[in-house]
XYZ file of C-alpha atoms in Angstrom:
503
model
C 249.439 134.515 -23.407
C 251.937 133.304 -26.232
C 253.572 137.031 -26.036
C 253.719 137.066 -22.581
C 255.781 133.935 -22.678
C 258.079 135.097 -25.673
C 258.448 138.311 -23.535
C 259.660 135.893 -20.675
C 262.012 133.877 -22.518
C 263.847 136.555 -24.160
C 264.396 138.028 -20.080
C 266.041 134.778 -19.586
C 269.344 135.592 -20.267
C 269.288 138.883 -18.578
C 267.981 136.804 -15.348
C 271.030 134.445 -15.626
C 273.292 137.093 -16.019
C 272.003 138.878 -12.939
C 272.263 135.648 -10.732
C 275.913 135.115 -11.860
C 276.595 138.972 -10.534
C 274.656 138.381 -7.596
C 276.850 134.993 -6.702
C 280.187 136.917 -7.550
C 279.504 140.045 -5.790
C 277.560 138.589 -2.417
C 278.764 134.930 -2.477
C 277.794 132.428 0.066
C 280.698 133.591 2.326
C 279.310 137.648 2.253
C 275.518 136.180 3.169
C 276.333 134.044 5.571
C 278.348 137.006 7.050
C 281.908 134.739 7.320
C 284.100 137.768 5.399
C 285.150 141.020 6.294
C 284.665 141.578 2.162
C 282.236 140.579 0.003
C 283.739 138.778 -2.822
C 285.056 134.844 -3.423
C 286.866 135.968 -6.416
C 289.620 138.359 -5.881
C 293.456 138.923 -5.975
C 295.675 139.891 -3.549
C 299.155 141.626 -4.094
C 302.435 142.675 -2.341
C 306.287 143.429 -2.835
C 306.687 140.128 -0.388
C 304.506 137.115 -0.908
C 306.662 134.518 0.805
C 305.893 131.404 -1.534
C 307.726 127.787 -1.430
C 310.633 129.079 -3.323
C 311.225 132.539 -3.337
C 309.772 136.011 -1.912
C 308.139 137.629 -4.549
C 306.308 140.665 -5.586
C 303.359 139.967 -7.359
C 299.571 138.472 -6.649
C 297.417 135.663 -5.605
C 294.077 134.951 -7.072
C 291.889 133.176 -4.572
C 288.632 131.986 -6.352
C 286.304 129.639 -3.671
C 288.188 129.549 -1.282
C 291.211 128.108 -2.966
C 294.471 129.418 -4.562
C 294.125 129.188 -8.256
C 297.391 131.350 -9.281
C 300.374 132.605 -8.296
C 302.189 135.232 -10.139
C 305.314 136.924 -9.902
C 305.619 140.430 -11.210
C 302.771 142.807 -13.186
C 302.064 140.393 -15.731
C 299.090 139.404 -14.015
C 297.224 142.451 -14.534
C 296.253 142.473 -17.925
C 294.520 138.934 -17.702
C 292.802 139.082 -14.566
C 289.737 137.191 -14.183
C 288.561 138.847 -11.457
C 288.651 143.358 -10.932
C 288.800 142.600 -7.378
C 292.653 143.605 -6.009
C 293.406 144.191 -2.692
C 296.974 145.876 -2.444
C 298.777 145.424 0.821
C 301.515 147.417 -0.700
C 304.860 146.420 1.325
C 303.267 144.251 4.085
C 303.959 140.496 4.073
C 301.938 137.679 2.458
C 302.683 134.241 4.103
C 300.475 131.329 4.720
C 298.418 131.575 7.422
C 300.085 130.093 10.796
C 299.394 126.686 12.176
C 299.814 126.041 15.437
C 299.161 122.395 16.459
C 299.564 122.624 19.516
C 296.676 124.519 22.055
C 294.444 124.068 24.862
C 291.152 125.599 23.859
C 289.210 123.953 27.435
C 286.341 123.099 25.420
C 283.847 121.801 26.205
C 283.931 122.003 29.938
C 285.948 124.531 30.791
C 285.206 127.250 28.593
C 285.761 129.599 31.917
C 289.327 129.327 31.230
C 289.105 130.118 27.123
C 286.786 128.057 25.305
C 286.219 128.274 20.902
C 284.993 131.308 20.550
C 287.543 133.556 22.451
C 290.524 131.195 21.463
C 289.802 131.174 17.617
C 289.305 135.071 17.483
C 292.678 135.421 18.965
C 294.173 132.643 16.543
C 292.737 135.169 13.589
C 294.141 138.201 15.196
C 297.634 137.182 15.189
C 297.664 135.261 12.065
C 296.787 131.514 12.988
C 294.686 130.148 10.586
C 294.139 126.406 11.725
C 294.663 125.201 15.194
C 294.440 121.307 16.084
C 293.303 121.531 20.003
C 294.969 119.199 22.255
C 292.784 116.038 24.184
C 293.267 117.558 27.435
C 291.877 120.993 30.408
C 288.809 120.438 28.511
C 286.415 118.294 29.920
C 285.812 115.428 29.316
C 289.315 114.815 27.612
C 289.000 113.488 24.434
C 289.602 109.870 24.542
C 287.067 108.177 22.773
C 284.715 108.192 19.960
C 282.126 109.486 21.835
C 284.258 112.663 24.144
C 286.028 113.487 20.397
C 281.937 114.153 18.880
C 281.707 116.660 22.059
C 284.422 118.159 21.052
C 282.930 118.684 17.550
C 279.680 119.545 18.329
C 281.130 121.787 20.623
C 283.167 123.447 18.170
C 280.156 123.798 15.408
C 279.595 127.622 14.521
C 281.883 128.564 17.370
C 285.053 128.606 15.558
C 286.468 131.341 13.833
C 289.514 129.621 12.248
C 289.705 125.679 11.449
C 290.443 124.029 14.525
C 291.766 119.650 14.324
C 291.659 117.077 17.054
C 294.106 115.230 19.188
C 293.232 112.228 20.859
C 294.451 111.166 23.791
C 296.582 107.719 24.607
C 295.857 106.782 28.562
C 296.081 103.671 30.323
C 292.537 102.900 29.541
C 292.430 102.672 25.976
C 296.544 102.207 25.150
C 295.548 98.157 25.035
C 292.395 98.656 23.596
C 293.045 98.187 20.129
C 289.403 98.450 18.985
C 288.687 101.513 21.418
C 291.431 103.515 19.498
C 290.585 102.162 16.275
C 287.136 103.871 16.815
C 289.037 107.372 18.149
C 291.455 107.620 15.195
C 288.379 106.225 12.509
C 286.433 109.221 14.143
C 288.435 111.442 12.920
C 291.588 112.730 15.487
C 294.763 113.464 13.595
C 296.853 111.489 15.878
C 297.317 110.806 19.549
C 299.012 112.717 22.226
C 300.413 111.177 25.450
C 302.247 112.238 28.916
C 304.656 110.222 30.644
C 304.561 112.480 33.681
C 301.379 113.144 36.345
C 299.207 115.706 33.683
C 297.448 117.943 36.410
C 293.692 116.548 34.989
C 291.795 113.555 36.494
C 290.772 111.977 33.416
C 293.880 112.132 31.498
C 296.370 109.824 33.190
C 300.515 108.958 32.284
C 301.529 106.724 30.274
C 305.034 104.240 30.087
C 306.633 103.018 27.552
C 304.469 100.071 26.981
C 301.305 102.140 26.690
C 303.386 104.372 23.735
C 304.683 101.107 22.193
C 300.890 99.522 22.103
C 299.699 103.434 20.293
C 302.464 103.478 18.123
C 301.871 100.026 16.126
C 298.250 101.165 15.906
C 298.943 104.895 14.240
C 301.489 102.870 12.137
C 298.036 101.709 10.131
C 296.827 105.182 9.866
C 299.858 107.022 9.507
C 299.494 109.559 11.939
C 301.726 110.914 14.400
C 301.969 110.671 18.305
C 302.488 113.342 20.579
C 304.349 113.229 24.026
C 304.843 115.231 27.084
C 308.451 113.837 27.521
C 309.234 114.023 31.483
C 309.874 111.608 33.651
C 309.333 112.529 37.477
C 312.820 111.237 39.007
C 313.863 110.324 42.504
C 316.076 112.440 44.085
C 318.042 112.969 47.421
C 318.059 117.028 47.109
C 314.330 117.156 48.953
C 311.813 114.261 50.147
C 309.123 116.377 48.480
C 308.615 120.095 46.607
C 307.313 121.237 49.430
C 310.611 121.167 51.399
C 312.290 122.471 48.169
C 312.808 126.005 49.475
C 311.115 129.324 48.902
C 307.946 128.938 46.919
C 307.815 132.521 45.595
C 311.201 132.039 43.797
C 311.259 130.745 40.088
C 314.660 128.876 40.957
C 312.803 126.868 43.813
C 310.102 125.747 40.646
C 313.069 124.775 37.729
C 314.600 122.725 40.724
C 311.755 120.649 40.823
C 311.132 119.627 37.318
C 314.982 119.340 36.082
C 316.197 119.268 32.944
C 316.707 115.238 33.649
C 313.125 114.477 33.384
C 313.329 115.404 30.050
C 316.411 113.623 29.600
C 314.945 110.431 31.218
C 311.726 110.474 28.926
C 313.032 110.745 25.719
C 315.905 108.025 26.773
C 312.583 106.127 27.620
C 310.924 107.075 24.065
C 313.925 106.009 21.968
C 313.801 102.415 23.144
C 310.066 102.378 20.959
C 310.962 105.020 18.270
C 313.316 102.166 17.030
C 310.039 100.634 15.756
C 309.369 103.572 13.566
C 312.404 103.157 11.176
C 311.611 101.160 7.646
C 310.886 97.725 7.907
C 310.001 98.217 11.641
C 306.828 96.867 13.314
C 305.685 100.763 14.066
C 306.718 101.679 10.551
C 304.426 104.707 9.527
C 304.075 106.156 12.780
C 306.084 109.254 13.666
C 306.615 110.357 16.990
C 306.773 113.837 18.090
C 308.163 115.700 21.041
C 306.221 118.563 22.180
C 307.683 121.458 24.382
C 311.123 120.523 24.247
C 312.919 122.980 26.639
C 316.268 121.144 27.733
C 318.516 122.213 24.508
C 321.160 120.318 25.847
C 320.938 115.957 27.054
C 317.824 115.688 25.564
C 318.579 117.347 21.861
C 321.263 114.969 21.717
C 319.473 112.129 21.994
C 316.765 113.135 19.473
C 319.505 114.284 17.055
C 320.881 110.811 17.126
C 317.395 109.072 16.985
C 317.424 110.878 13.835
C 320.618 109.658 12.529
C 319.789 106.208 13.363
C 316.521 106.559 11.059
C 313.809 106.733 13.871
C 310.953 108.424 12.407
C 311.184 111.323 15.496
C 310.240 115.007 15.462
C 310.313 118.075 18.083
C 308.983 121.141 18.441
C 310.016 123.961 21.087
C 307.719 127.189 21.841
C 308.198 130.990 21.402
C 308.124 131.020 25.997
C 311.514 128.763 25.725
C 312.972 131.625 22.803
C 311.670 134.761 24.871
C 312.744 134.586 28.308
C 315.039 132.694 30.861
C 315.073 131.803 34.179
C 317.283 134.446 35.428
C 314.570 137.428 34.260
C 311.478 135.653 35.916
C 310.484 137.870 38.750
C 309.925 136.060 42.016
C 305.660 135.357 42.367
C 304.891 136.167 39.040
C 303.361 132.796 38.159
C 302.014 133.725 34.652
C 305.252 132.356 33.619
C 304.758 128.836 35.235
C 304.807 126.107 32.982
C 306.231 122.383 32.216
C 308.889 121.958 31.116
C 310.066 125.300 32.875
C 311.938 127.733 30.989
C 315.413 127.352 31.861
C 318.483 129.901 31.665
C 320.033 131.880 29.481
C 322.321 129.797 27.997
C 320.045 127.151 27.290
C 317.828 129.496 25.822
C 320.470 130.209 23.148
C 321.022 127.135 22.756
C 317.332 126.390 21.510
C 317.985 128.821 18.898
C 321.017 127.354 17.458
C 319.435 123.917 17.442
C 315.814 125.729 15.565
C 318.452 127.189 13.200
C 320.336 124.786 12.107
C 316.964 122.284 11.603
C 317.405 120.349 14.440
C 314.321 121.362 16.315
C 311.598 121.015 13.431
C 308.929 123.338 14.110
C 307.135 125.736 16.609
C 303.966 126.074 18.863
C 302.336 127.936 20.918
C 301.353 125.208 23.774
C 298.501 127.865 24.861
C 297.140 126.470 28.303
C 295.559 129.256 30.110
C 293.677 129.158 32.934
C 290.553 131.383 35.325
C 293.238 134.067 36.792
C 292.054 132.946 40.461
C 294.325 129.519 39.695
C 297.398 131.419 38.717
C 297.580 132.760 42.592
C 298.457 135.746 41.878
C 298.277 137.054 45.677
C 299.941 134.274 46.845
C 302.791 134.033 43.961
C 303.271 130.082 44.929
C 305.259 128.597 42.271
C 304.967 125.136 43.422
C 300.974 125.349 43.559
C 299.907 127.691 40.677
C 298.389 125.963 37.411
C 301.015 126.019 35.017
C 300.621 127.510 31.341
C 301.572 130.478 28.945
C 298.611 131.859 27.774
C 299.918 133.143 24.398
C 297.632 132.023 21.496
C 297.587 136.071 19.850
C 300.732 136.637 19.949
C 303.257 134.118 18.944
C 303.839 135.837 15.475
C 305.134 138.780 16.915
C 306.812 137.081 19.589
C 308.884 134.719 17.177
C 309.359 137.617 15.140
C 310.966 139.961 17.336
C 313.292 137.813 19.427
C 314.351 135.595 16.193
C 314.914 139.086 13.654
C 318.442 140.044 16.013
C 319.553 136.233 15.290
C 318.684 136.762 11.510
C 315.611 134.711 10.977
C 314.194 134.938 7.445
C 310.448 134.857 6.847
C 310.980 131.675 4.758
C 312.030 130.112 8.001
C 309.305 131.618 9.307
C 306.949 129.539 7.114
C 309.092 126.494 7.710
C 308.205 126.486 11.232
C 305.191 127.628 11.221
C 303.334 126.788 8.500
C 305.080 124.012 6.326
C 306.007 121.670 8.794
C 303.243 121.898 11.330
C 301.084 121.235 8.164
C 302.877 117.910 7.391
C 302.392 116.909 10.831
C 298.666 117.190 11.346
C 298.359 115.929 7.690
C 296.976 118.747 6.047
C 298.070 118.575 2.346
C 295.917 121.660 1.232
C 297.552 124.316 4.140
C 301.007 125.429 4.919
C 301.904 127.118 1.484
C 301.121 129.504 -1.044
C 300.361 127.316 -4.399
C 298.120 126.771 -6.578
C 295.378 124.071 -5.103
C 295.553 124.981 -1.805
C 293.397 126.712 0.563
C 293.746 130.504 0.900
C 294.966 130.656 4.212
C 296.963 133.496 4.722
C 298.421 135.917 7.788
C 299.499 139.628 6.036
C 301.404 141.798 8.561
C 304.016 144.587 9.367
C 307.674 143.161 9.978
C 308.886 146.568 10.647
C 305.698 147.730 13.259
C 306.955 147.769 16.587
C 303.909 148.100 19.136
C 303.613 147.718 23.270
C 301.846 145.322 24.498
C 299.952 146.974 27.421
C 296.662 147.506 28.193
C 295.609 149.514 25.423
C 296.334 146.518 22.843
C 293.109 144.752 21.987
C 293.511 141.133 22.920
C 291.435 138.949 22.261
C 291.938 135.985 25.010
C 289.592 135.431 27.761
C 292.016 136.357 30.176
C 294.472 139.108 29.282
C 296.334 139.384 32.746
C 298.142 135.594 32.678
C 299.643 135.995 29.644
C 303.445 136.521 30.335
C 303.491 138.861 27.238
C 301.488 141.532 28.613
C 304.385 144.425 29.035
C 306.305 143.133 25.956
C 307.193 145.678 23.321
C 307.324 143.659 20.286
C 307.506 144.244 16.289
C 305.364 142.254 13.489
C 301.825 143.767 13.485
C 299.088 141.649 11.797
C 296.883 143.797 9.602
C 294.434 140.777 8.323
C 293.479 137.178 8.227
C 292.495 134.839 5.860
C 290.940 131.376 6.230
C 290.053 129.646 3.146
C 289.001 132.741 1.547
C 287.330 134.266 4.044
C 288.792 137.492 5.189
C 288.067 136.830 9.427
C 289.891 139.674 10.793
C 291.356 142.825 9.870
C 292.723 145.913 11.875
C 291.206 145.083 14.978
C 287.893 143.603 13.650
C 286.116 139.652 13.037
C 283.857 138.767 10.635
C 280.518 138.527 12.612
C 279.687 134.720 12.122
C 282.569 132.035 13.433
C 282.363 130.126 9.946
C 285.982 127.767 10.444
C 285.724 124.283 9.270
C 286.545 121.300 11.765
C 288.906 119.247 10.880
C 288.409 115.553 10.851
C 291.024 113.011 9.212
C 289.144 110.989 6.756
């Protein structure tokens, strides 16, 4: 008996050894089936890791889930930790996009996209963390109790990590309490319209409704979103209807002009004065979503900024892409609000995302069932409104951005960096050391079409206004906090993304 247990204790070490093999080579992550790859401790290398300072060739060591070095050159070689290397050879290494801005319909509506098919195309074109908007799902999230069927909604459905908006409506703008409970709950700030939203339960706001969210976020620090149009009166028709053909694109950008936009944001600015240091709102940010008038309305946020107001904006790749003047007549896949205006405007957008004065980029993915885009029918005026372009914005941003000479650290900036510091997610966004390995690698130089032969992973190919494209930047693989989700044309087979909830 006394052998036996001698005999034991001497296999000890042995044991232990084998456990810590077993836990490097099939982690948690490899068990649980959330990687492509079996390993939590590994490097990855390229000739172009875009990092916060430079591009460099070199490697990242990813241990856990996290970034734990970053090293330019070969030096790395000779010490590493880990025999694990994945070479991606000339393809890029940037941090994983972040698009804060999408319409996932769920719960609710999950016939229009829903978690699962939304996240998988997140992964497949490099998205990494997507904070859903309030509203198309149903109910919108409003309240402490719709935001917990959001996230138990979202529980082992999501492929990539996937935030919260809020919503600010009439019904809980004055209800200090009621939003207390929304934002302790966990939403990373509040999102607003000050035009008719096309859902029931998610009502316009005024001024006074934005004034009464702002002083509360002030406490918490987080931002508020807004749909800025304003519905104006005008002599030109009594109603759309009258407006002209319905078929024809330039009978839809007459009805929502570029002075709704103007008229909103004028509206904003007389709150957003509340925002600057030593104001009542001071700590709240507000943030324009979808600009698409490059001209009235840019001005006034670019002097909001001078003044001090704590104000951002963000346009989408739709506004960069196309103009007015290409949209066929009846082809409503490229409804949405604010239209897409002309050419020149279009240009315009770009000079203003160059030179920093539109902050960052989103995808504003709000598809739809195809049977609401009336396709037959081709009505402008009565079609649901909404690019359906969640896969693809990489690509997109890419191709139409590369003849204006974008560089992949502005790249980053938009899409990564800044998006990061709006949601408030310290650990995402960049490629250093303590933060989480979220990262897109792809092919600047790949040009591929866009037509039916492309796997795409949205619920409903046919609305997206892409579909045709030819565009260049293909994504070969996607990480999210280690995990490797996707990869030429396949997911990992469990949806293991975290939920993000602000503490």
């Amino acid at each position: 008996m006394e052998s036996g247990k001698l005999r034991f204790l001497a296999l000890l070490p042995i044991l232990a050894s084998l456990i810590v093999i077993y836990f490097d080579i099939f982690p948690l992550s490899y068990r649980t089936r959330c990687s492509l790859m079996p390993y939590r401790h590994y490097w990855i290398t390229s000739k172009r890791i875009v990092t916060p300072s430079a591009v460099i060739s070199g490697a990242v060591e990813v241990k856990g889930g996290k970034i734990i070095s970053v090293v330019e050159g070969d030096t790395w070689q000779g010490n590493a930790r880990s025999k694990h290397i994945i070479d991606y050879g000339q393809a890029v290494i940037m941090p994983g996009l972040i698009d804060v801005h999408a319409h996932l319909d769920d719960p609710g509506r999950t016939e229009w996209e829903g978690f699962p098919s939304g996240t998988r195309a997140a992964a497949a074109g490099g998205i990494t963390t997507l904070i859903d908007m309030p509203l198309n799902s149903f109910p919108s999230t409003v309240s402490e109790e719709t935001l917990k069927l959001k996230t138990t909604a979202a529980k082992g459905r999501i492929f990539v990590d996937v935030g919260f908006w809020g919503g600010l409506v009439p019904e809980n703008a004055f209800n200090a309490s009621s939003l207390e409970r929304l934002l302790k709950a966990g939403v990373l700030g509040l999102k607003s319209f000050m035009c008719p939203s096309g859902i029931n339960d998610f009502p316009m706001t005024n001024s006074s409704h934005i004034k009464e969210g702002l002083s509360i976020l002030a406490k918490y620090r987080r931002p508020l979103l807004v749909h800025a149009e304003m519905q104006q009166i005008t002599n030109e028709w009594e109603t759309i209807d009258d407006a002209g053909n319905p078929r024809s694109y330039a009978t839809y950008l007459k009805s929502r002009p570029a002075s709704w936009e103007e008229a909103a944001i004028r509206e904003l600015l007389t709150v957003t004065k509340d925002t600057r240091a030593g104001g009542s709102a001071e700590g709240a940010h507000l943030h324009i979503v979808h600009l698409a008038d490059a001209r009235s309305s840019l001005e006034l946020i670019k002097e909001a900024k001078r003044r001090g107001d704590r104000v951002t904006v963000e346009t989408c790749p739709h506004y960069l892409a196309f103009s007015a003047e290409e949209i066929p007549d009846g082809d409503t896949r490229f409804k949405c609000a604010p239209p897409i205006r002309d050419a020149e405007n279009k240009e315009k957008l770009w000079a203003a995302l160059l030179d920093g004065d539109i902050d960052m980029l989103s995808s504003d993915h709000s598809p739809s069932v195809p049977e609401l885009k009336l396709f037959n029918e081709g009505n402008f005026l009565r079609a649901w409104g909404g690019i359906s372009s969640l896969q693809f914005v990489l690509p997109v941003t890419w191709s139409y951005g590369r003849t204006r000479g974008i560089s992949l650290n502005q790249l980053v900036s938009w899409w990564s960096d800044k998006p990061a510091k709006l949601s408030g997610q310290d650990l995402k966004g960049a490629i250093t050391i303590g933060n989480h390995a979220d990262f897109v690698v792809w092919e600047p130089e790949v040009e591929f079409e866009l037509d039916n032969n492309h796997p795409v992973y949205l619920k409903h190919r046919n609305i997206s206004a892409y579909i045709g494209s030819k565009l260049a930047g293909k994504v070969l693989a996607t990480f999210v906090r280690g995990n490797l989700v996707f990869e030429e044309g396949k997911h990992a087979p469990f949806a293991c993304g975290v939920p993000i909830l602000a503490k």
